[in-house]
Structure formats: C-alpha cells, structure tokens
C-alpha cells in the first residue's frame, strides 16, 4: 500500500486547526473515499479533485483510494481542502515526490479544469499553520498577498494543480498556460469617509461623538429626517485611534473569512464601519451561510462601529440578536457540527427619528402620529439595547445661522484629543481590568466620588425629579469621567457632571 501525507487547515469561526490529510492507495477494487467528518462541500470535493487531476493530464491512480482527514472530531467546512487532498493522492501514486510534504500546508479549491480558486479565511488559516510550527504553505496565486501578511512563513502560489506538481518536483505531461482566478471581493471600499469639518453647527452632537470615541460609549441620535444623524455617525470611525497590531490581525482575519478584505492594502489598521440596511436579516447581521460560515455585519464591525440607521425599522429579531455581542463581545453561530465563534466587540451607534412620521421632537409641529405610536416607535429599542447606550442625544436640523457659521473642527483635531483622553483614562485605570470608561462598573465610580458628593448635585436633582433612573445615574458618572478626560481634568467637576447629564438625557440642565 502506498501513502501520501500533507496538511491543510480547518477553520472553526476564526480559529484554525491544522488537519493531516493522508491518502492510502491500496491494490483493491478502485474507488475514492473521504473519511473524517466531511460536510457536503467536502464530498463534492471528491468529484472536483478527480476531475482536476484528469484535466491536468495526470493519471488518476486506478486503485482503492482512502483519504483520511484527521483529527476526525474537527468540523471541516468549505472547499479549501481540495488541494491538500489532490496532493496527498498524487504523492501516494508517485506523481509528486512524497518526502517532506507532511510539513507543507496546502490551501485551495480546485476547479474542474485544474485551476486553483482562492478561498476565504486564508489569513487565519496561515496564522494557525505558523502557530502549529509549519513554515511552508502553498496557496492559490490570488491568495498569496493575503498569506504573506503572516510573518515567519514561506508562501508559494500556484495557478493550477499542475503548477503545484511542478513546484514539488513532479513532472506533469504538460502544464497548461492559464490565467489565475481573481477572487470576487465585495464591499472593500471604505464607506465611512468624510471629515468632521463638513458638519456645520451641531455642537452637542459633535461633542457626543467625541465623548463616544474617547470613552467607548454606545450612542443614540434621535432627530427629524435631514438633521444630519447619518452624516454625524459616519464620522465616528475617523476619530477613533488606529487599531493595535493584535487588533489589526484579528479584524483582518474576520474580513478575510467574510471575503470583504483587500489584501493588496495590507492588514486593516483602521476601525471598520458597518452600516447594514434596516431590511437586513438576522443572518446578515449575525453571520452564517452554508459551508464555511461568513461573519455578519456585527462581526465585520469588530473593533469598529456598527451603525444602525433608522434603528426602530430593523426587525425585532435582528435587534434582539445584538444582545449577545453587546454582552459578550462575540457571536456564536450554532451548527449541527459544532459552534463557530466570531469576535464582535463593536461600538454601537443608533439613529432614530423621534416618531414614525419623523416630525415629533423639538417643537413637534406637524407630527401626525398618535402618542401611542410615538411611544411604541422608540420603545422598540428599549430594554436590552438602550440599556447599554450611555449617550442619548437629540439632533435638530441646523438653521440658517448654523449653516453660515464657521466650519467646525476637523477629524484630525478631534482625533488627537480622543487619543490624549484615552491615554489619560488608561493611566487612571492602571491596575484594573478596564481600559475605557464605558467598561467601568458603577460601584467603582461611586466609590471614587465618595467625599465629593457636591459635584453630583445635578445628578441628585435629576434623580429626584424622575428624569434619571439609578441605572442611568451610573451611566452619567461614567460619561462624566470621559468628559473630564477629554478636557484634561483628572476628576470630573460639577460642570462635567452637568454636561454628562445633558449627553445622557438629551436635555440641558
Ligand atoms: N449640520 C450639517 N452640516 C452640513 N450638512 C448637513 C448638516 N445637516 C444635514 N446636512 C446635509 O443634509 C444631508 C442629510 O443629512 P443626513 O445625515 O442624511 O440626515 P439624517 O440622517 O438625520 O436624516 C446631508 O447629507 C448633508 O448634506
Ligand atoms: Mg439618516
Ligand atoms: Zn410623528
């Protein structure tokens, strides 16, 4: 019996696991069996591998072929195992010298014509291979740039299966001259462009954005259509700091598996911005799909901004599914073969009209909605979602005075202040598990205010008048610290607390 062994990588969510792919060729009734928990795509892989070998004018071994993918317990999804299976078979049949192939990771889908097709998730796959001690990977030409982002590994690209045979020292009868397959990439252009200087007036909403960025607070904008809510939200990623290297790798891995990443541009170093439409399904926001699951918008927004425009128009199920990532920072996609986890630690920005017709709020002139309809509208966001939104700000359309006023500060200026504020926060929180004010629990904050109760007078008054709940009061304290950090004051003053209250209740005090 002849053997051929090589390696591939199985992805479960973002975590890759090296899989040994071993082909046994026995002198028995000819056949081709794959063992090791293959899903449907893997069974189809059998047909593709055979067709690709024949199209490459390589003899298909006329023996009983058993390909074993181990460990068997690992769920293996998607079409990325084709190349490793073909290489193992051809090593077993002697078309490729077998020595050392077990130390090479092969990733790629085979076309029936023998061409190698790019796959999603190459970055986390190669990273996992390197973490397991592999130093040599072979990927489709279109995936070379992405694989090469992982340091410490030799990446070789191939356009066809015949290329791979040659690369390993085999000699196919002829190597067809074909164009490499170009991967279809979707949604890679940055959508959150535009500078804060474009936004005229809107002092309080602009400040809310800055506080959100500095403290990591979730944010709700309410206001009539045309007030500039969408415009404001799209400027949040621009004032967030660059991703750290670890974050960049993590974010890029998510977008690699999603197929929304342009490897030509290198690792993603800026916070992503995702703004799913309100008609989006829960699956589109959470992720899923057959084969290798795709991360949804909430995961693609990991370490960046998830913007729900016209938030009350989203389906109730979609809004409810956001609870899990808001609480745990990840999304779990359950499948019969096991769960896939994707990180989803995003900053949530919600925009909402004050009522279905959009004209309530402010003077409320011309609103034709019943009081009941008005309550129900924003009520859709209540509970689990709004509970976590520290900042709730009303945006009114700027009048002609605002339009004629001087342009506001630029993204660059505000971003610099955000960086400084975050540094101040980190210093205060040294020795705690938190780095952003939004993460700090109320008990810790109240302790710090001990002995300085006078500063909290605005909060006491708001509590007394019923404007604020106790839970809301904790959020105000949290915001007050971010206001202080942005202003370069170590501890909040009464004015900081007052401003925090405005940013929480949407009302000046
Ligand atoms: N404060 C503002 N400064 C400059 N342009 C504004 C401002 N507010 C609104 N606009 C203009 O109005 C358009 C609509 O704003 P938009 O953000 O879509 O409002 P909303 O989301 O509240 O309905 C913007 O694209 C922009 O051209
Ligand atoms: Mg809008
Ligand atoms: Zn209305």
Short mmCIF file of C-alpha atoms and ligand atoms in Angstrom, two decimals:
data_model
loop_
_atom_site.label_atom_id
_atom_site.label_comp_id
_atom_site.label_asym_id
_atom_site.label_seq_id
_atom_site.Cartn_x
_atom_site.Cartn_y
_atom_site.Cartn_z
CA UNK A 1 0.00 0.00 0.00
CA UNK A 2 1.26 3.48 -0.88
CA UNK A 3 0.85 6.57 1.30
CA UNK A 4 0.82 10.30 0.67
CA UNK A 5 0.56 12.79 3.50
CA UNK A 6 0.23 16.55 3.62
CA UNK A 7 -1.51 19.23 5.72
CA UNK A 8 -4.46 21.60 5.41
CA UNK A 9 -6.24 23.92 7.85
CA UNK A 10 -9.81 23.69 9.14
CA UNK A 11 -11.40 26.93 10.28
CA UNK A 12 -13.90 26.98 13.13
CA UNK A 13 -15.03 30.56 13.35
CA UNK A 14 -11.75 32.41 13.31
CA UNK A 15 -9.65 29.68 14.86
CA UNK A 16 -7.69 27.50 12.52
CA UNK A 17 -6.62 23.93 13.23
CA UNK A 18 -4.06 22.03 11.20
CA UNK A 19 -5.52 18.90 9.65
CA UNK A 20 -3.46 15.98 8.49
CA UNK A 21 -4.56 14.80 5.06
CA UNK A 22 -3.40 11.27 4.32
CA UNK A 23 -4.13 9.21 1.21
CA UNK A 24 -3.80 5.43 1.24
CA UNK A 25 -3.67 3.74 -2.14
CA UNK A 26 -4.39 0.01 -1.99
CA UNK A 27 -4.39 -2.63 -4.71
CA UNK A 28 -8.05 -3.44 -4.45
CA UNK A 29 -11.31 -2.58 -6.18
CA UNK A 30 -10.77 1.01 -7.47
CA UNK A 31 -12.65 3.66 -5.55
CA UNK A 32 -12.26 7.01 -3.80
CA UNK A 33 -13.44 7.54 -0.23
CA UNK A 34 -13.02 10.55 2.08
CA UNK A 35 -13.17 9.98 5.82
CA UNK A 36 -13.13 12.42 8.72
CA UNK A 37 -16.47 14.19 9.13
CA UNK A 38 -16.80 15.74 5.71
CA UNK A 39 -19.68 18.11 5.11
CA UNK A 40 -21.41 18.24 1.73
CA UNK A 41 -18.83 20.56 0.22
CA UNK A 42 -16.14 18.07 1.15
CA UNK A 43 -17.95 15.22 -0.59
CA UNK A 44 -18.22 17.39 -3.66
CA UNK A 45 -14.51 17.88 -3.24
CA UNK A 46 -14.05 14.24 -4.22
CA UNK A 47 -15.52 14.90 -7.66
CA UNK A 48 -13.59 18.14 -8.12
CA UNK A 49 -10.26 16.56 -7.14
CA UNK A 50 -10.69 13.71 -9.57
CA UNK A 51 -11.80 15.98 -12.43
CA UNK A 52 -8.95 18.43 -11.73
CA UNK A 53 -6.35 15.66 -11.81
CA UNK A 54 -7.67 14.33 -15.11
CA UNK A 55 -7.93 17.85 -16.63
CA UNK A 56 -4.29 18.35 -15.66
CA UNK A 57 -3.46 15.30 -17.81
CA UNK A 58 -2.20 13.40 -14.82
CA UNK A 59 -3.15 9.73 -14.49
CA UNK A 60 -5.78 9.05 -11.83
CA UNK A 61 -4.49 6.08 -9.84
CA UNK A 62 -6.54 3.02 -10.63
CA UNK A 63 -6.57 1.82 -7.03
CA UNK A 64 -8.66 1.92 -3.91
CA UNK A 65 -8.01 5.41 -2.53
CA UNK A 66 -8.93 6.32 1.02
CA UNK A 67 -8.25 9.89 2.12
CA UNK A 68 -8.33 10.45 5.82
CA UNK A 69 -8.65 13.94 7.32
CA UNK A 70 -7.68 13.93 10.95
CA UNK A 71 -8.45 14.73 13.68
CA UNK A 72 -11.86 13.38 12.66
CA UNK A 73 -13.59 15.20 15.50
CA UNK A 74 -12.87 18.59 13.97
CA UNK A 75 -15.71 20.01 11.84
CA UNK A 76 -14.30 20.62 8.37
CA UNK A 77 -16.16 23.04 6.19
CA UNK A 78 -15.75 24.61 2.86
CA UNK A 79 -13.79 23.80 -0.25
CA UNK A 80 -10.29 24.74 0.90
CA UNK A 81 -9.21 21.10 1.38
CA UNK A 82 -9.25 20.20 -2.34
CA UNK A 83 -5.62 20.98 -2.98
CA UNK A 84 -4.30 19.06 0.02
CA UNK A 85 -6.43 16.04 -0.93
CA UNK A 86 -5.14 16.11 -4.51
CA UNK A 87 -1.54 16.49 -3.37
CA UNK A 88 -1.88 13.59 -0.91
CA UNK A 89 -3.33 11.34 -3.64
CA UNK A 90 -0.66 12.29 -6.17
CA UNK A 91 2.09 11.78 -3.59
CA UNK A 92 0.64 8.32 -2.93
CA UNK A 93 0.61 7.47 -6.61
CA UNK A 94 4.16 8.70 -7.12
CA UNK A 95 3.34 11.73 -9.33
CA UNK A 96 4.82 14.00 -6.63
CA UNK A 97 7.87 13.06 -4.50
CA UNK A 98 6.29 12.33 -1.13
CA UNK A 99 9.17 13.27 1.16
CA UNK A 100 8.60 16.34 3.32
CA UNK A 101 5.08 17.04 2.04
CA UNK A 102 3.69 16.38 5.50
CA UNK A 103 5.44 19.60 6.58
CA UNK A 104 3.71 21.70 3.91
CA UNK A 105 0.24 23.20 4.31
CA UNK A 106 -1.85 23.25 1.15
CA UNK A 107 -4.86 25.52 0.89
CA UNK A 108 -7.10 25.99 -2.13
CA UNK A 109 -10.20 24.93 -4.01
CA UNK A 110 -9.83 23.11 -7.31
CA UNK A 111 -11.85 23.92 -10.39
CA UNK A 112 -12.89 21.02 -12.60
CA UNK A 113 -10.35 22.33 -15.13
CA UNK A 114 -7.49 22.00 -12.62
CA UNK A 115 -7.32 25.69 -11.82
CA UNK A 116 -6.81 26.77 -8.22
CA UNK A 117 -9.54 29.00 -6.84
CA UNK A 118 -8.98 31.38 -3.93
CA UNK A 119 -10.72 30.64 -0.64
CA UNK A 120 -11.96 32.78 2.24
CA UNK A 121 -10.06 32.85 5.53
CA UNK A 122 -6.51 32.42 4.22
CA UNK A 123 -5.09 34.83 6.82
CA UNK A 124 -6.33 32.95 9.92
CA UNK A 125 -5.51 29.63 8.23
CA UNK A 126 -1.89 30.54 7.59
CA UNK A 127 -1.60 32.13 11.04
CA UNK A 128 -2.81 28.85 12.58
CA UNK A 129 -0.34 26.86 10.49
CA UNK A 130 2.54 29.04 11.68
CA UNK A 131 1.34 28.78 15.27
CA UNK A 132 1.49 24.98 14.90
CA UNK A 133 5.07 25.13 13.68
CA UNK A 134 4.55 24.96 9.91
CA UNK A 135 6.85 27.19 7.84
CA UNK A 136 5.77 26.34 4.31
CA UNK A 137 2.40 26.97 2.68
CA UNK A 138 1.10 26.65 -0.85
CA UNK A 139 -1.94 28.76 -1.77
CA UNK A 140 -3.76 29.88 -4.94
CA UNK A 141 -1.97 32.77 -6.66
CA UNK A 142 -4.81 35.12 -5.77
CA UNK A 143 -4.29 34.39 -2.06
CA UNK A 144 -0.50 34.90 -1.96
CA UNK A 145 -0.68 38.55 -0.88
CA UNK A 146 -3.00 37.69 1.99
CA UNK A 147 -1.00 34.66 3.13
CA UNK A 148 2.18 36.76 3.04
CA UNK A 149 0.79 39.11 5.69
CA UNK A 150 1.63 36.42 8.24
CA UNK A 151 5.26 36.72 9.29
CA UNK A 152 7.57 33.74 9.54
CA UNK A 153 6.32 31.59 6.70
CA UNK A 154 7.35 30.80 3.13
CA UNK A 155 4.36 31.34 0.85
CA UNK A 156 4.28 29.83 -2.59
CA UNK A 157 1.49 30.49 -5.04
CA UNK A 158 0.16 28.29 -7.80
CA UNK A 159 -2.36 28.85 -10.55
CA UNK A 160 -3.15 25.23 -11.35
CA UNK A 161 -2.78 21.79 -9.85
CA UNK A 162 -0.11 21.08 -12.47
CA UNK A 163 1.85 24.07 -11.12
CA UNK A 164 1.78 22.50 -7.67
CA UNK A 165 3.06 19.21 -9.06
CA UNK A 166 6.00 21.06 -10.67
CA UNK A 167 6.61 23.09 -7.52
CA UNK A 168 7.14 19.87 -5.57
CA UNK A 169 9.47 18.39 -8.20
CA UNK A 170 6.96 16.29 -10.13
CA UNK A 171 6.69 16.34 -13.92
CA UNK A 172 3.20 16.51 -15.36
CA UNK A 173 2.99 15.78 -19.08
CA UNK A 174 2.13 19.38 -19.83
CA UNK A 175 1.49 22.45 -17.79
CA UNK A 176 -1.48 24.33 -19.25
CA UNK A 177 -0.97 28.07 -19.56
CA UNK A 178 -3.94 29.68 -17.81
CA UNK A 179 -4.83 32.95 -16.17
CA UNK A 180 -5.06 32.88 -12.37
CA UNK A 181 -8.55 33.15 -10.92
CA UNK A 182 -9.31 36.60 -9.48
CA UNK A 183 -11.24 36.49 -6.24
CA UNK A 184 -14.57 38.30 -6.12
CA UNK A 185 -14.22 40.81 -3.30
CA UNK A 186 -17.26 42.63 -2.03
CA UNK A 187 -17.64 45.81 -0.01
CA UNK A 188 -13.96 46.55 0.43
CA UNK A 189 -14.15 50.25 -0.32
CA UNK A 190 -14.19 52.37 2.83
CA UNK A 191 -17.67 53.77 3.27
CA UNK A 192 -17.09 55.87 6.35
CA UNK A 193 -15.35 58.70 4.57
CA UNK A 194 -15.90 62.38 5.11
CA UNK A 195 -14.41 64.80 7.59
CA UNK A 196 -15.97 66.19 10.74
CA UNK A 197 -15.26 69.66 9.39
CA UNK A 198 -18.10 69.07 6.88
CA UNK A 199 -20.62 69.08 9.74
CA UNK A 200 -21.82 72.62 10.40
CA UNK A 201 -23.07 73.63 13.83
CA UNK A 202 -24.31 70.69 15.93
CA UNK A 203 -22.10 71.42 18.91
CA UNK A 204 -23.71 68.93 21.27
CA UNK A 205 -23.96 66.02 18.76
CA UNK A 206 -20.34 66.62 17.75
CA UNK A 207 -19.31 66.57 21.38
CA UNK A 208 -21.30 63.36 21.83
CA UNK A 209 -19.29 61.77 19.02
CA UNK A 210 -16.03 62.83 20.63
CA UNK A 211 -17.10 61.53 24.04
CA UNK A 212 -18.26 58.27 22.43
CA UNK A 213 -14.88 57.85 20.75
CA UNK A 214 -12.88 58.74 23.86
CA UNK A 215 -14.80 56.56 26.30
CA UNK A 216 -16.02 53.74 24.03
CA UNK A 217 -19.64 54.58 24.79
CA UNK A 218 -22.52 53.42 22.63
CA UNK A 219 -24.56 56.26 21.18
CA UNK A 220 -28.12 57.05 20.11
CA UNK A 221 -29.02 60.01 17.92
CA UNK A 222 -32.69 60.92 17.67
CA UNK A 223 -33.97 63.69 15.46
CA UNK A 224 -36.01 64.53 12.39
CA UNK A 225 -35.01 63.35 8.92
CA UNK A 226 -32.32 65.50 7.36
CA UNK A 227 -30.92 66.69 10.69
CA UNK A 228 -27.55 65.12 9.91
CA UNK A 229 -27.67 61.95 12.03
CA UNK A 230 -26.26 59.70 9.30
CA UNK A 231 -23.64 62.28 8.43
CA UNK A 232 -22.52 62.50 12.06
CA UNK A 233 -22.41 58.73 12.63
CA UNK A 234 -20.25 58.11 9.57
CA UNK A 235 -17.61 60.41 11.08
CA UNK A 236 -17.12 58.34 14.24
CA UNK A 237 -14.58 55.81 12.86
CA UNK A 238 -12.39 58.68 11.67
CA UNK A 239 -11.83 59.98 15.19
CA UNK A 240 -11.15 56.54 16.71
CA UNK A 241 -7.50 55.65 17.22
CA UNK A 242 -5.65 53.19 14.96
CA UNK A 243 -6.03 49.52 15.81
CA UNK A 244 -3.22 47.95 17.79
CA UNK A 245 -1.28 45.26 15.96
CA UNK A 246 -3.15 42.44 17.70
CA UNK A 247 -6.47 44.11 16.93
CA UNK A 248 -5.46 44.65 13.30
CA UNK A 249 -4.70 40.95 12.86
CA UNK A 250 -8.00 39.99 14.49
CA UNK A 251 -10.07 42.45 12.44
CA UNK A 252 -8.34 41.47 9.22
CA UNK A 253 -8.96 37.80 9.96
CA UNK A 254 -12.70 38.50 10.31
CA UNK A 255 -12.74 40.29 6.98
CA UNK A 256 -10.64 37.54 5.42
CA UNK A 257 -13.27 34.95 6.34
CA UNK A 258 -16.04 37.36 5.28
CA UNK A 259 -14.36 37.89 1.90
CA UNK A 260 -14.51 41.67 2.41
CA UNK A 261 -10.83 42.39 2.63
CA UNK A 262 -8.40 43.68 0.02
CA UNK A 263 -5.03 42.03 0.76
CA UNK A 264 -3.27 44.47 -1.55
CA UNK A 265 -3.79 47.12 1.12
CA UNK A 266 -2.13 45.08 3.90
CA UNK A 267 -3.56 44.48 7.35
CA UNK A 268 -6.57 46.60 8.27
CA UNK A 269 -5.27 49.17 10.72
CA UNK A 270 -8.31 51.45 10.95
CA UNK A 271 -11.54 50.67 12.83
CA UNK A 272 -14.12 49.26 10.41
CA UNK A 273 -17.54 50.82 9.82
CA UNK A 274 -20.57 48.68 9.06
CA UNK A 275 -23.99 50.12 8.35
CA UNK A 276 -26.42 47.33 7.46
CA UNK A 277 -29.73 48.45 5.96
CA UNK A 278 -32.82 48.12 8.15
CA UNK A 279 -34.18 45.42 5.86
CA UNK A 280 -31.16 43.23 6.75
CA UNK A 281 -31.98 39.75 8.04
CA UNK A 282 -30.71 38.45 11.36
CA UNK A 283 -28.37 36.15 9.41
CA UNK A 284 -26.88 39.11 7.56
CA UNK A 285 -26.14 40.87 10.84
CA UNK A 286 -25.07 37.81 12.84
CA UNK A 287 -23.46 35.75 10.09
CA UNK A 288 -23.98 32.21 8.81
CA UNK A 289 -24.49 30.56 5.45
CA UNK A 290 -23.66 27.10 4.16
CA UNK A 291 -20.14 25.71 4.12
CA UNK A 292 -17.61 27.91 5.87
CA UNK A 293 -19.83 30.36 7.83
CA UNK A 294 -19.44 34.01 6.96
CA UNK A 295 -19.21 36.63 9.70
CA UNK A 296 -22.12 39.09 9.55
CA UNK A 297 -22.12 42.88 9.81
CA UNK A 298 -21.83 42.80 13.61
CA UNK A 299 -18.57 40.84 13.38
CA UNK A 300 -17.26 42.84 10.46
CA UNK A 301 -17.71 45.85 12.76
CA UNK A 302 -15.44 44.22 15.36
CA UNK A 303 -13.17 46.90 16.95
CA UNK A 304 -15.03 49.48 14.90
CA UNK A 305 -18.50 50.95 14.54
CA UNK A 306 -21.82 49.22 13.90
CA UNK A 307 -24.29 51.86 12.74
CA UNK A 308 -27.99 51.07 12.68
CA UNK A 309 -29.60 53.89 10.76
CA UNK A 310 -33.37 54.19 11.28
CA UNK A 311 -32.86 51.70 14.09
CA UNK A 312 -36.56 51.20 15.02
CA UNK A 313 -37.19 49.99 11.46
CA UNK A 314 -34.95 46.96 11.99
CA UNK A 315 -36.69 43.65 12.62
CA UNK A 316 -37.24 42.84 16.26
CA UNK A 317 -35.22 39.63 15.88
CA UNK A 318 -32.26 41.49 14.45
CA UNK A 319 -32.28 43.93 17.36
CA UNK A 320 -32.51 41.10 19.85
CA UNK A 321 -29.61 39.18 18.33
CA UNK A 322 -27.37 42.14 19.13
CA UNK A 323 -27.72 41.40 22.83
CA UNK A 324 -25.19 38.58 22.71
CA UNK A 325 -22.34 40.57 21.18
CA UNK A 326 -23.10 43.60 23.35
CA UNK A 327 -22.78 41.43 26.45
CA UNK A 328 -20.03 39.03 25.45
CA UNK A 329 -18.20 40.69 22.57
CA UNK A 330 -18.68 37.72 20.31
CA UNK A 331 -21.25 35.93 18.19
CA UNK A 332 -21.75 32.20 18.28
CA UNK A 333 -23.18 30.56 15.18
CA UNK A 334 -24.63 27.20 16.13
CA UNK A 335 -24.44 24.33 13.68
CA UNK A 336 -25.10 20.62 13.88
CA UNK A 337 -21.36 20.02 13.58
CA UNK A 338 -20.49 22.46 16.37
CA UNK A 339 -20.41 26.19 17.08
CA UNK A 340 -18.41 28.80 15.21
CA UNK A 341 -17.41 31.89 17.16
CA UNK A 342 -16.64 35.26 15.67
CA UNK A 343 -15.49 38.25 17.70
CA UNK A 344 -18.00 41.13 17.66
CA UNK A 345 -16.86 43.87 20.01
CA UNK A 346 -18.15 46.96 18.29
CA UNK A 347 -19.26 50.41 19.20
CA UNK A 348 -22.98 50.70 18.53
CA UNK A 349 -24.43 53.85 17.04
CA UNK A 350 -28.19 54.03 16.63
CA UNK A 351 -30.08 56.70 14.72
CA UNK A 352 -33.81 57.12 15.03
CA UNK A 353 -36.49 59.51 14.03
CA UNK A 354 -38.43 60.60 17.12
CA UNK A 355 -41.61 59.02 15.74
CA UNK A 356 -42.82 57.15 12.64
CA UNK A 357 -43.52 60.39 10.71
CA UNK A 358 -40.26 61.94 11.91
CA UNK A 359 -41.71 65.32 12.86
CA UNK A 360 -42.04 64.94 16.62
CA UNK A 361 -39.33 66.27 18.91
CA UNK A 362 -38.27 69.89 19.09
CA UNK A 363 -41.46 71.90 18.77
CA UNK A 364 -43.17 68.81 17.42
CA UNK A 365 -45.02 70.81 14.77
CA UNK A 366 -46.81 68.80 12.15
CA UNK A 367 -46.37 65.40 13.77
CA UNK A 368 -49.36 63.31 12.86
CA UNK A 369 -48.54 60.29 15.00
CA UNK A 370 -50.67 59.22 17.94
CA UNK A 371 -48.95 59.39 21.34
CA UNK A 372 -49.21 55.60 21.40
CA UNK A 373 -47.44 55.22 18.04
CA UNK A 374 -44.73 57.59 19.22
CA UNK A 375 -44.07 55.61 22.40
CA UNK A 376 -44.09 52.32 20.56
CA UNK A 377 -41.62 53.57 17.97
CA UNK A 378 -38.66 54.29 20.23
CA UNK A 379 -39.94 51.58 22.57
CA UNK A 380 -38.75 49.05 20.01
CA UNK A 381 -35.23 49.96 21.03
CA UNK A 382 -35.85 49.83 24.73
CA UNK A 383 -34.66 47.22 27.17
CA UNK A 384 -31.56 45.28 26.27
CA UNK A 385 -30.32 47.67 23.62
CA UNK A 386 -30.92 51.13 25.07
CA UNK A 387 -29.82 49.88 28.47
CA UNK A 388 -26.32 49.73 27.10
CA UNK A 389 -26.33 53.04 25.28
CA UNK A 390 -24.67 55.62 27.53
CA UNK A 391 -25.10 58.57 25.18
CA UNK A 392 -28.56 59.64 24.02
CA UNK A 393 -28.59 62.87 22.14
CA UNK A 394 -31.25 64.77 20.24
CA UNK A 395 -30.16 66.22 16.89
CA UNK A 396 -32.13 69.16 15.49
CA UNK A 397 -31.62 70.34 11.95
CA UNK A 398 -29.28 73.33 11.90
CA UNK A 399 -30.96 76.54 10.92
CA UNK A 400 -29.53 79.21 8.63
CA UNK A 401 -27.33 80.56 11.44
CA UNK A 402 -25.61 77.22 11.79
CA UNK A 403 -25.22 76.93 8.05
CA UNK A 404 -23.48 80.30 7.91
CA UNK A 405 -21.29 79.67 10.92
CA UNK A 406 -17.59 78.87 10.81
CA UNK A 407 -16.70 75.26 9.93
CA UNK A 408 -16.24 73.02 12.92
CA UNK A 409 -13.06 71.27 13.99
CA UNK A 410 -11.62 68.67 11.64
CA UNK A 411 -11.44 64.94 12.17
CA UNK A 412 -7.69 65.27 12.68
CA UNK A 413 -8.01 67.78 15.53
CA UNK A 414 -10.71 65.82 17.33
CA UNK A 415 -8.89 62.51 16.83
CA UNK A 416 -5.82 63.94 18.56
CA UNK A 417 -7.92 64.92 21.57
CA UNK A 418 -9.51 61.46 21.63
CA UNK A 419 -6.06 59.84 21.71
CA UNK A 420 -4.97 62.07 24.60
CA UNK A 421 -8.19 61.39 26.51
CA UNK A 422 -7.78 57.64 26.09
CA UNK A 423 -4.23 57.85 27.39
CA UNK A 424 -5.50 59.71 30.48
CA UNK A 425 -8.18 57.07 31.03
CA UNK A 426 -5.68 54.23 30.75
CA UNK A 427 -3.49 55.90 33.30
CA UNK A 428 -6.33 56.28 35.80
CA UNK A 429 -7.42 52.68 35.19
CA UNK A 430 -3.92 51.24 35.57
CA UNK A 431 -4.14 48.04 37.59
CA UNK A 432 -7.82 47.47 36.71
CA UNK A 433 -9.13 45.14 34.00
CA UNK A 434 -10.61 48.12 32.11
CA UNK A 435 -9.12 50.50 29.58
CA UNK A 436 -12.16 52.58 28.58
CA UNK A 437 -14.62 54.44 30.78
CA UNK A 438 -17.57 52.65 29.17
CA UNK A 439 -16.29 49.39 30.72
CA UNK A 440 -16.08 50.63 34.29
CA UNK A 441 -18.84 49.40 36.64
CA UNK A 442 -20.95 51.87 38.63
CA UNK A 443 -19.76 50.69 42.05
CA UNK A 444 -16.17 51.58 41.24
CA UNK A 445 -17.21 55.03 40.01
CA UNK A 446 -19.40 55.81 43.00
CA UNK A 447 -16.50 54.89 45.25
CA UNK A 448 -14.34 57.47 43.52
CA UNK A 449 -16.95 60.18 44.01
CA UNK A 450 -17.07 59.49 47.75
CA UNK A 451 -16.40 62.68 49.68
CA UNK A 452 -17.13 64.82 46.64
CA UNK A 453 -20.89 64.47 46.60
CA UNK A 454 -21.40 68.17 45.90
CA UNK A 455 -20.12 67.56 42.40
CA UNK A 456 -23.02 65.19 41.82
CA UNK A 457 -25.76 67.73 42.60
CA UNK A 458 -27.11 67.79 39.03
CA UNK A 459 -27.48 64.01 39.15
CA UNK A 460 -29.25 64.11 42.51
CA UNK A 461 -31.71 66.63 41.16
CA UNK A 462 -32.35 64.56 38.06
CA UNK A 463 -32.92 61.50 40.23
CA UNK A 464 -35.35 63.42 42.44
CA UNK A 465 -37.32 64.74 39.50
CA UNK A 466 -37.52 61.29 37.91
CA UNK A 467 -35.57 62.39 34.84
CA UNK A 468 -32.99 59.73 35.62
CA UNK A 469 -33.07 56.20 36.99
CA UNK A 470 -30.39 54.88 39.31
CA UNK A 471 -29.00 52.86 36.48
CA UNK A 472 -28.99 55.94 34.29
CA UNK A 473 -27.13 57.77 37.07
CA UNK A 474 -24.25 55.29 36.84
CA UNK A 475 -24.07 55.99 33.13
CA UNK A 476 -23.87 59.71 33.82
CA UNK A 477 -20.93 59.14 36.18
CA UNK A 478 -19.20 57.10 33.52
CA UNK A 479 -19.77 59.83 30.94
CA UNK A 480 -18.61 62.49 33.40
CA UNK A 481 -15.24 60.76 33.59
CA UNK A 482 -14.93 60.76 29.82
CA UNK A 483 -15.90 64.44 29.69
CA UNK A 484 -13.16 65.11 32.27
CA UNK A 485 -10.62 63.05 30.34
CA UNK A 486 -11.38 64.88 27.11
CA UNK A 487 -10.92 68.18 28.94
CA UNK A 488 -7.68 67.03 30.54
CA UNK A 489 -9.04 67.15 34.10
CA UNK A 490 -8.24 64.18 36.29
CA UNK A 491 -11.55 64.12 38.15
CA UNK A 492 -14.93 65.40 36.93
CA UNK A 493 -16.12 68.82 38.05
CA UNK A 494 -19.76 69.77 38.65
CA UNK A 495 -19.79 71.23 35.13
CA UNK A 496 -18.53 67.91 33.69
CA UNK A 497 -21.29 66.08 35.51
CA UNK A 498 -23.85 68.59 34.21
CA UNK A 499 -22.63 68.12 30.64
CA UNK A 500 -22.68 64.34 31.07
CA UNK A 501 -26.30 64.61 32.17
CA UNK A 502 -27.13 66.56 29.02
CA UNK A 503 -25.44 63.92 26.89
CA UNK A 504 -27.42 61.21 28.63
CA UNK A 505 -30.90 62.70 28.69
CA UNK A 506 -30.68 64.85 25.58
CA UNK A 507 -31.70 67.83 27.71
CA UNK A 508 -29.64 70.69 29.03
CA UNK A 509 -29.72 71.16 32.79
N1 LIG B 1 -25.02 70.06 10.20
C1 LIG B 1 -24.92 69.86 8.90
N2 LIG B 1 -23.85 70.35 8.24
C2 LIG B 1 -23.72 70.16 6.92
N3 LIG B 1 -24.60 69.50 6.16
C3 LIG B 1 -25.69 68.97 6.76
C4 LIG B 1 -25.89 69.13 8.16
N4 LIG B 1 -27.04 68.51 8.49
C5 LIG B 1 -27.53 67.98 7.35
N5 LIG B 1 -26.73 68.25 6.31
C6 LIG B 1 -26.95 67.86 4.92
O1 LIG B 1 -28.17 67.15 4.86
C7 LIG B 1 -28.00 65.84 4.34
C8 LIG B 1 -28.87 64.85 5.07
O2 LIG B 1 -28.32 64.57 6.33
P1 LIG B 1 -28.43 63.12 6.97
O3 LIG B 1 -27.22 62.89 7.74
O4 LIG B 1 -28.78 62.12 5.95
O5 LIG B 1 -29.68 63.37 7.94
P2 LIG B 1 -30.49 62.28 8.76
O6 LIG B 1 -29.68 61.05 8.82
O7 LIG B 1 -30.66 62.92 10.10
O8 LIG B 1 -31.77 62.10 8.06
C9 LIG B 1 -26.53 65.56 4.50
O9 LIG B 1 -26.05 64.69 3.50
C10 LIG B 1 -25.90 66.92 4.40
O10 LIG B 1 -25.67 67.24 3.04
MG1 LIG B 2 -30.25 59.24 8.01
ZN1 LIG B 3 -44.82 61.79 14.10
#
